Structure formats: structure tokens, C-alpha cells
XYZ file of C-alpha atoms in Angstrom:
497
model
C 18.258 -16.108 -13.613
C 16.584 -14.375 -10.632
C 19.088 -12.928 -8.105
C 19.375 -14.862 -4.830
C 21.377 -14.211 -1.677
C 22.822 -17.677 -1.158
C 26.144 -19.410 -0.790
C 25.443 -22.110 -3.191
C 22.258 -23.460 -4.798
C 22.910 -26.889 -3.708
C 23.440 -25.865 0.036
C 20.236 -23.472 0.187
C 18.202 -26.000 2.290
C 20.945 -26.827 4.689
C 22.347 -23.411 5.230
C 18.844 -22.117 5.963
C 18.089 -24.827 8.476
C 21.440 -24.349 10.010
C 20.846 -20.492 10.459
C 17.436 -21.161 11.978
C 18.926 -23.629 14.501
C 21.827 -21.376 15.244
C 19.308 -18.549 16.421
C 17.077 -20.951 18.390
C 18.187 -22.719 21.449
C 14.950 -24.975 21.371
C 16.081 -26.590 18.177
C 18.659 -29.231 17.150
C 19.705 -30.864 13.940
C 19.739 -34.628 13.633
C 23.241 -35.682 12.602
C 23.552 -36.810 8.952
C 19.968 -35.831 8.073
C 17.917 -32.673 7.133
C 15.842 -32.899 10.107
C 15.259 -30.520 12.807
C 13.859 -31.774 16.228
C 13.026 -30.121 19.639
C 15.970 -29.659 21.813
C 13.966 -31.033 24.707
C 12.979 -34.456 23.183
C 12.687 -35.823 27.105
C 9.624 -33.811 27.226
C 7.730 -35.853 24.703
C 7.987 -39.165 26.836
C 4.603 -40.531 26.973
C 3.025 -37.900 24.611
C 2.205 -38.231 20.861
C 5.106 -36.959 18.761
C 4.083 -34.902 15.676
C 6.402 -34.760 12.543
C 5.842 -32.666 9.587
C 8.085 -31.359 6.694
C 8.129 -31.092 2.801
C 10.264 -29.057 0.496
C 12.236 -25.952 1.451
C 11.384 -22.545 0.158
C 8.126 -22.311 2.250
C 9.724 -20.715 5.388
C 9.022 -20.317 8.130
C 7.173 -23.477 7.373
C 7.915 -26.158 8.602
C 10.704 -25.773 11.155
C 9.414 -22.441 12.601
C 6.419 -24.447 14.008
C 8.637 -26.844 16.126
C 8.151 -26.395 19.872
C 6.185 -27.169 23.047
C 2.578 -27.204 22.084
C 3.450 -27.716 18.316
C 5.546 -29.907 16.283
C 8.260 -32.166 17.659
C 10.328 -32.261 14.486
C 10.494 -31.384 10.796
C 11.945 -33.262 7.732
C 13.128 -30.850 5.040
C 13.670 -31.522 1.384
C 15.716 -29.480 -1.063
C 13.936 -26.443 -2.403
C 10.286 -27.286 -3.464
C 11.369 -30.982 -3.415
C 9.900 -33.880 -1.061
C 12.159 -34.854 1.788
C 14.020 -38.175 1.640
C 12.568 -41.359 2.941
C 15.644 -42.146 4.918
C 15.461 -38.965 6.845
C 11.829 -39.168 7.700
C 12.497 -42.664 8.967
C 15.425 -41.341 11.033
C 13.091 -38.723 12.514
C 10.345 -41.305 13.461
C 13.075 -43.528 14.973
C 14.469 -40.384 17.027
C 11.232 -39.665 18.552
C 10.044 -43.371 19.037
C 13.436 -43.827 20.976
C 12.733 -40.785 23.112
C 9.681 -42.608 24.325
C 6.782 -41.027 22.293
C 3.290 -42.563 22.664
C 2.937 -42.885 18.875
C 3.991 -40.597 16.103
C 1.645 -38.598 13.894
C 2.934 -37.626 10.376
C 1.195 -34.299 9.102
C 1.764 -34.274 5.437
C 0.585 -31.845 2.639
C -1.120 -33.263 -0.299
C 1.525 -33.753 -2.779
C 2.258 -36.958 -4.536
C 6.025 -36.929 -3.743
C 5.299 -35.967 0.026
C 2.581 -38.822 0.150
C 4.811 -41.163 -1.385
C 8.042 -40.685 0.740
C 6.254 -40.159 4.027
C 4.113 -43.097 3.222
C 6.941 -45.433 2.400
C 8.780 -44.303 5.838
C 5.491 -44.886 7.734
C 5.385 -48.543 6.227
C 9.062 -49.164 7.228
C 8.691 -47.531 10.790
C 5.644 -49.925 11.185
C 7.534 -52.848 10.252
C 10.135 -51.921 12.904
C 7.072 -51.916 15.425
C 6.579 -48.230 15.887
C 2.938 -46.856 16.237
C 2.771 -44.330 13.226
C -0.119 -42.716 11.672
C -0.533 -40.049 8.815
C -2.802 -37.205 8.124
C -2.835 -35.789 4.534
C -3.900 -31.984 4.520
C -5.571 -30.835 1.392
C -7.057 -27.395 2.018
C -6.774 -25.936 -1.530
C -10.135 -24.183 -2.742
C -9.157 -23.280 -6.147
C -10.227 -26.177 -8.219
C -14.127 -26.253 -9.255
C -13.908 -29.847 -10.797
C -12.516 -32.476 -8.551
C -8.881 -33.578 -9.468
C -7.514 -37.059 -9.374
C -4.632 -35.930 -7.118
C -7.145 -34.228 -4.765
C -6.624 -30.746 -3.227
C -3.243 -29.355 -2.728
C -2.007 -28.833 0.919
C -1.342 -25.207 1.520
C -1.172 -22.839 4.409
C -4.165 -24.160 6.380
C -1.547 -27.012 7.254
C -0.103 -24.692 9.921
C -3.526 -24.531 11.720
C -3.504 -28.380 11.619
C 0.022 -28.143 13.196
C -1.279 -25.950 15.855
C -4.513 -28.106 16.790
C -2.522 -31.443 16.842
C 0.277 -29.748 18.893
C -2.265 -28.367 21.485
C -3.971 -31.958 21.733
C -0.743 -33.801 22.099
C 0.514 -31.427 24.826
C -2.637 -31.873 26.637
C -2.020 -35.678 26.577
C -4.507 -36.852 24.005
C -4.000 -40.276 22.282
C -2.873 -40.759 18.753
C -6.450 -42.008 17.711
C -8.025 -38.883 19.348
C -5.548 -36.544 17.636
C -6.086 -38.288 14.229
C -9.929 -38.014 14.509
C -10.114 -34.424 15.584
C -7.386 -33.234 13.216
C -8.961 -34.801 10.192
C -12.264 -33.416 11.141
C -10.652 -29.730 11.438
C -8.674 -30.318 8.046
C -12.048 -31.116 6.268
C -13.649 -27.826 7.575
C -10.957 -25.739 6.022
C -10.288 -23.990 2.692
C -7.304 -21.923 1.213
C -6.937 -19.751 -1.831
C -3.936 -18.014 -3.141
C -3.483 -14.933 -5.361
C -0.465 -13.679 -6.836
C 1.068 -10.694 -8.559
C 4.498 -12.203 -9.595
C 6.108 -15.406 -10.126
C 8.971 -16.938 -7.915
C 12.175 -18.637 -9.061
C 14.029 -21.560 -7.460
C 17.648 -20.561 -6.709
C 19.625 -20.991 -9.962
C 16.623 -21.240 -12.140
C 14.368 -18.764 -14.112
C 10.946 -17.754 -12.699
C 8.383 -20.622 -12.877
C 5.778 -18.696 -14.992
C 5.275 -15.332 -16.300
C 2.629 -12.704 -15.419
C 2.228 -9.337 -17.249
C 2.705 -6.016 -15.345
C -1.273 -5.747 -15.134
C -2.089 -9.120 -14.250
C -2.736 -11.281 -11.330
C -3.488 -15.171 -11.020
C -6.004 -16.771 -8.712
C -5.606 -20.198 -7.153
C -1.935 -21.129 -7.633
C -0.115 -23.175 -5.540
C 2.958 -22.720 -3.170
C 5.404 -23.934 -5.740
C 4.201 -21.711 -8.653
C 1.843 -24.166 -9.952
C -0.783 -22.785 -12.389
C -3.865 -21.316 -10.734
C -7.546 -21.456 -12.051
C -7.904 -17.643 -13.418
C -5.882 -14.784 -14.684
C -7.153 -11.508 -14.506
C -6.268 -7.728 -14.592
C -4.877 -6.460 -11.223
C -7.976 -5.399 -9.056
C -8.074 -3.059 -6.065
C -7.405 -5.031 -2.797
C -11.056 -5.010 -1.662
C -12.354 -6.473 -5.083
C -9.499 -8.949 -5.171
C -10.336 -10.323 -1.822
C -14.141 -10.163 -2.568
C -13.486 -12.354 -5.648
C -11.267 -14.714 -3.580
C -14.171 -15.314 -1.177
C -16.807 -15.737 -3.599
C -14.651 -18.397 -5.389
C -13.773 -20.010 -2.142
C -17.438 -20.366 -0.894
C -19.129 -21.021 -4.306
C -21.357 -24.252 -3.901
C -20.714 -25.013 -7.694
C -16.890 -25.217 -6.717
C -16.124 -28.828 -5.818
C -13.421 -27.687 -3.281
C -15.502 -25.003 -1.696
C -15.748 -24.359 2.015
C -19.610 -24.113 3.079
C -19.883 -20.737 4.829
C -23.164 -19.660 6.297
C -24.057 -16.461 8.120
C -23.458 -16.939 11.860
C -20.461 -19.336 11.189
C -17.377 -18.780 13.260
C -13.869 -18.976 11.545
C -10.163 -18.689 12.216
C -8.821 -16.540 9.312
C -5.252 -16.647 8.164
C -3.869 -13.847 5.839
C -0.572 -15.464 4.624
C 2.041 -13.495 2.840
C 3.418 -15.743 -0.029
C 6.865 -14.341 0.458
C 7.060 -11.105 -1.510
C 4.263 -8.925 -0.634
C 4.960 -5.747 1.322
C 3.626 -5.732 5.000
C 1.706 -2.571 4.058
C -0.310 -4.482 1.438
C -0.744 -7.244 3.567
C -2.387 -4.969 6.071
C -4.749 -3.683 3.603
C -5.729 -6.867 2.391
C -6.394 -8.243 6.109
C -8.591 -5.339 6.757
C -10.560 -6.108 3.412
C -10.921 -9.744 4.463
C -12.432 -9.055 7.755
C -14.972 -6.314 6.295
C -15.689 -8.976 3.598
C -16.470 -11.481 6.177
C -18.428 -9.417 8.338
C -20.732 -8.383 5.443
C -21.467 -12.167 5.228
C -22.425 -12.353 8.703
C -19.288 -14.405 9.518
C -17.673 -14.233 13.014
C -13.904 -14.003 12.876
C -12.913 -15.688 16.065
C -9.084 -15.407 15.407
C -7.137 -13.690 12.544
C -3.387 -14.523 12.046
C -1.691 -11.967 9.471
C 1.883 -12.459 8.536
C 4.355 -15.099 6.586
C 3.397 -18.404 7.446
C 3.876 -20.631 4.472
C 5.539 -18.882 1.681
C 6.552 -19.619 -1.891
C 9.943 -18.099 -1.887
C 9.553 -14.406 -3.006
C 6.166 -14.740 -4.674
C 4.451 -11.470 -4.353
C 1.158 -12.577 -3.316
C -0.851 -13.873 -0.494
C -3.289 -16.690 0.546
C -6.509 -16.576 2.656
C -7.339 -19.548 5.006
C -10.694 -20.070 6.524
C -11.312 -22.740 8.946
C -14.731 -23.460 10.449
C -14.334 -23.556 14.297
C -16.356 -24.250 17.569
C -15.213 -23.419 21.146
C -13.012 -26.152 21.560
C -10.979 -25.690 18.269
C -10.403 -21.948 19.327
C -9.222 -23.149 22.554
C -6.781 -25.294 20.733
C -5.545 -22.380 18.673
C -5.198 -20.151 21.686
C -3.209 -22.960 23.806
C 0.304 -21.622 24.505
C 3.263 -22.820 22.068
C 7.113 -21.982 22.138
C 7.142 -22.329 18.264
C 8.919 -19.381 17.002
C 6.743 -18.729 13.890
C 3.442 -18.840 15.660
C 2.262 -15.254 16.254
C 1.754 -13.744 19.579
C -1.866 -13.865 19.241
C -4.427 -12.152 21.329
C -7.406 -14.394 22.421
C -10.041 -12.092 20.838
C -12.090 -11.893 17.603
C -11.043 -9.663 14.631
C -13.552 -6.858 13.894
C -13.571 -3.775 11.732
C -15.836 -2.056 14.387
C -13.293 -1.401 17.153
C -14.347 2.254 18.541
C -11.709 5.074 17.936
C -10.193 6.839 20.841
C -11.423 10.346 21.004
C -8.826 12.857 19.911
C -7.419 15.092 22.802
C -8.977 18.453 23.021
C -6.605 21.597 23.126
C -6.547 22.978 26.726
C -7.955 26.361 26.911
C -5.389 28.847 27.515
C -2.645 27.383 25.390
C -3.904 28.782 21.992
C -5.983 31.977 22.835
C -5.450 33.763 19.563
C -7.998 36.431 20.331
C -7.879 39.397 17.853
C -7.851 42.854 19.272
C -8.308 46.364 18.151
C -6.448 49.678 18.763
C -3.333 51.286 17.606
C -1.249 48.208 18.361
C -3.409 45.847 16.232
C -3.381 48.587 13.227
C 0.447 48.506 13.406
C 0.641 44.810 13.273
C -1.812 44.841 10.351
C 0.393 47.394 8.523
C 3.596 45.341 9.080
C 2.124 42.145 7.942
C 0.732 43.755 4.906
C 4.093 45.268 4.093
C 5.896 41.960 4.619
C 3.282 39.964 2.383
C 3.356 42.571 -0.476
C 7.174 42.304 -0.450
C 7.369 38.556 -0.488
C 4.445 38.377 -3.394
C 6.828 41.028 -5.539
C 9.872 38.741 -5.123
C 8.409 35.404 -5.868
C 10.302 35.220 -9.327
C 13.381 36.463 -7.860
C 13.293 33.779 -5.040
C 12.399 30.992 -7.474
C 15.364 32.006 -9.651
C 17.782 32.100 -6.744
C 16.344 28.644 -5.643
C 16.799 27.046 -8.989
C 20.459 27.805 -8.684
C 20.724 26.344 -4.957
C 17.770 23.907 -4.805
C 14.524 22.760 -6.291
C 13.393 26.244 -7.499
C 10.151 26.486 -5.465
C 11.159 28.986 -2.979
C 9.264 31.867 -4.239
C 6.142 29.878 -4.566
C 6.205 28.629 -1.276
C 6.657 32.018 0.274
C 4.070 33.725 -1.953
C 1.699 30.839 -0.744
C 2.524 31.942 3.025
C 2.042 35.692 1.957
C -1.323 35.008 0.484
C -2.386 33.092 3.512
C -1.495 35.734 5.985
C -2.983 38.442 3.787
C -6.161 36.618 3.657
C -6.136 36.032 7.515
C -5.438 39.709 8.334
C -8.234 40.822 6.107
C -10.717 38.439 7.512
C -9.966 39.323 11.061
C -7.827 41.677 13.090
C -4.581 39.792 14.174
C -3.789 39.618 17.956
C -1.741 42.596 18.970
C -0.073 40.783 21.750
C 3.376 39.568 20.392
C 3.312 36.094 21.756
C -0.215 35.253 20.600
C 0.583 36.925 17.261
C 3.642 34.670 16.504
C 1.835 31.429 17.837
C -1.108 32.316 15.592
C 1.154 32.799 12.538
C 3.060 29.601 13.231
C -0.292 27.716 13.067
C -1.185 29.448 9.883
C 2.169 28.741 8.218
C 2.084 25.024 9.357
C -1.330 24.773 7.913
C -0.904 26.739 4.692
C 2.656 27.189 3.705
C 3.762 23.459 3.429
C 7.114 22.007 2.634
C 10.184 22.224 5.211
C 9.904 25.974 5.048
C 6.637 25.898 6.825
C 7.904 23.711 9.593
C 10.983 25.722 9.879
C 9.023 29.009 10.123
C 6.436 27.229 12.377
C 9.447 26.174 14.863
C 10.949 29.645 14.737
C 7.802 31.441 15.535
C 6.545 28.954 18.243
C 10.014 29.210 19.945
C 10.138 33.021 19.608
C 6.852 33.426 21.193
C 7.784 32.045 24.303
C 10.078 34.701 25.676
C 7.605 37.425 24.544
C 5.009 36.123 26.869
C 6.794 38.123 29.782
C 7.032 41.341 27.958
C 7.728 42.939 24.644
C 10.509 45.396 25.098
C 13.434 45.342 22.369
C 15.874 43.259 24.496
C 12.718 40.613 24.845
C 12.411 40.729 21.053
C 16.101 40.143 20.482
C 15.792 37.124 23.029
C 12.703 35.842 20.971
C 14.862 36.103 17.711
C 17.737 34.116 19.330
C 15.289 31.516 20.742
C 13.589 30.925 17.237
C 16.865 30.574 15.484
C 18.113 28.192 18.197
C 15.080 26.013 17.645
C 15.658 25.982 13.876
C 19.021 25.007 14.381
C 18.281 22.244 17.056
C 15.801 20.458 14.849
C 16.962 21.272 11.467
C 20.647 20.637 12.104
C 21.918 23.780 10.071
C 24.549 26.009 11.462
C 25.534 29.530 9.933
C 27.932 29.014 6.934
C 25.874 26.251 5.532
C 24.006 28.523 3.233
C 20.420 27.801 4.551
C 17.729 30.017 5.990
C 19.710 30.310 9.158
C 22.606 32.029 7.317
C 20.167 34.417 5.438
């Protein structure tokens, strides 16, 4: 059984909702039901109420999308299980009694959800309520039409948003149904996973080998359309877009050059955010190559499948009006703080700052001072090179055994530098130049520590180079190493040495 941080398998869905409500003053639980509603129900008076829901395990869907400008309420089932008819009916009654001008049920296309929401709708109508239902099927996985139709996936949250913006603007129930149905048809979603997920208390729903990934699977771990070897992110995304837009695929999305889309890159729950960023970049470049304009891009966890390590891509064809509805304000906590601007891989980079002249003048010099500097550095380098094995041996007893190698690398770099150009004779510039060289060539924490030491030691030497000033320089260098490195005398570090 996969490990889960829960209190009890039976209480998972209730505990998750309770936690969400505890942390969000805009949400309220409906007593005796697994229903979450807006705290400010009075605000929907005269407006259309929007209810959605489904099984738990898809967090932040669906309760994360409750708020002004989005859903009025949500009915949750147990993990991956359709919600109860009685609870759906209770939610419809609650918004009807709050004075809603009709209620729209937004349902993902799964048989259980269709049946339960459908029965609740029929009973509510029998009580005189004005209720309609929109079923979202945005899955683009299956090439041949299936009797059950297309599964409802992450595209559903775009429908929540569009419907919510229309309801907030005072649109009628008929107008919302019409616009939302059209938007739902112009949408496709495809998932890709590297791992299964497991319902609390159960074993994983399927098995994928270490080097396999599966295309087109559902948000409950239902089988996809194809298993393949793991591909690099760019190729995986390209494969997905080809499948989603292939005209021979019955559930494809017709995507022509010049089209405008909203893109959702959705984490299925267990993909690292690092990978999600890589995938998002790949999706943007891939769409740009096809001449598609990405009006908006949403990247994050929007509709998950517990801890499945995978992602889905959703594309919705949009016009100006739809983009406006996507941009409309909402207080729903799971909707991202989205900039009203397109996605593009062509953003100009900021030019790197130039070093100010005067800060790093490592001009070389000639004369007796320079010759002496050269002799001293040559002696230091040959000594370090002779000691390479001895230092490694000492470090094997005390650390990771590479101290000699690291210092030899530094010595060779200094030697090469001294032989190609005479080093600066002025002490401050000499130490700064050595700091730069060691940072670049020595590596490891030693390189940084010597860099710190030499950089800090160079400062007192700007004003002179008599012996007391050299002593101040050494003190300043050691002080800097201790301040940033944290070592004190007696810790048996470079400082003690």
C-alpha cells in the first residue's frame, strides 16, 4: 500500500475540505453534507449560481475554484467517487433559497457524475427550481469515438472561469449555457504520466516500468492510449501536440496557424515544479513553431490525480471575448494571479551589467617589484605542486581527500597566468587579480574561501603597502573568511592552519 498522510481512509475527503475551509474565510461547509459554498451567498441574489464537483483527489479542484467571479459552490464525493445525489440537491436548494436567478451544474463527463447530478437536477426541477447542466468532455486521447464520449479533464476549470465571469457580469442562464457549451467544444486536453497514483488505503491503480511513460490516461488512473519509452520533455510535448491535433483522431482539436489559444500546463500532482517549468517552456515553443498565438498560459496544479507524476496540456481556442472572461477578476484561491498578456519564448533578455572601469584594473607592470612578485608566486606554486600527494593524504583523514588536487589546480592556474603576462606589482591589484583567478579556476569551497580572503585583504592595501598594512590585510582576509564561512580558530579548518 502506498504511504499517505491521512487520519483515516474513510475521513480523507471530509478532512481535506475541513482544512480548506479552515484556512479560507470565503468558504463555508453546508451542515450534514460534503458541500462547500461561498460565505457571501447573498451576493448571488439575482445572478446565476454555478455548482460543480465530483470525486475528491483532484485538489485544488473543485473547491479551490469557489469565489466571486467563479463557482458558487461545490459538491465533493469520496476519493475518485461521484458525489451523493442528496448532497447535490442540498446545494441546489441552498443557492435557490439564497435568491439565485437559476443554477448551472458544470459536470465532468463520467457516467457516475452524469447520473448523480442528472438525478439531482430532475428532482430540483420537480421542486420548481430553474436548473441546467453542462457536461464537459475535453479529453483528446481516443482516436475512435467512444460510447461514453470524451472524459472531463483539466479543461473543466476554464469552463468554471468563463461561466463564473459571465454570471458575475449578470448574464442569463440561457446565455451562459450557450457560451460555455461553445467554449467546451473548442477545447482539448491530453495527459502524460510517468507514474501511477494510489487511492488512500489501496495499491497503485496500474504499473509503469522505470523507463516507461503513458499517454492519454485519465485523472483517476484510467488507461491511456499508448505506452512508450520515456522521452526528453521537448519530444514528449511535441508527441502530445501532434496527437491532440491529428485530424484522424476523432477527439482532436483543429488547430490552425494563426489560431489563438489559452494553454494550461497542469501538474497531475506528483511532478516536480522544476519539470513543470521545463514542460511549459517546451509547450510554448512547440505552439509557436506551428504559428499559434498563446493568448494566456496557466502553469501549476489545477486538477490533479492524487500523486500521479505527470501533467496534462489543455488548449482552448479563444477570441477576444473569451480572453476577457479568462482575465476577469476572481477571488477563487486556486485560480492563478495571471498577467493579462500572452506567453512567448521570445522575451528580450536584459543586458548584463558592465563592470565599472576603475574597479578591476589589473594592469600588469614591469620593474623590480614585478620581478619579485613573480618569484614569490613561482615559489608558492612549486611548493603547492610538490605537496599535492601529502595534502591529499592529510585530507583523506580529515575530509574528502581532494585538498592536494584543488591546490595543485590553483597553482597551475597561477603559474600559467604569471608566465603569459607579468602580474600587477601593486599589492591591492595583485590580490584582487588572484582572487578572480582562483574563483574561476580553483573551484570548490576552497576557491571561494581564498577568493574571500584575497578580496578582503586587498582593500587595506589600497592605501599603502608597509608591513603594518600587510598585517591589517591578513586580518581583514581572515575576518571575512570567518564571517561568511562560520569557522573559528580551533575548528580545525583553513582558519586554524
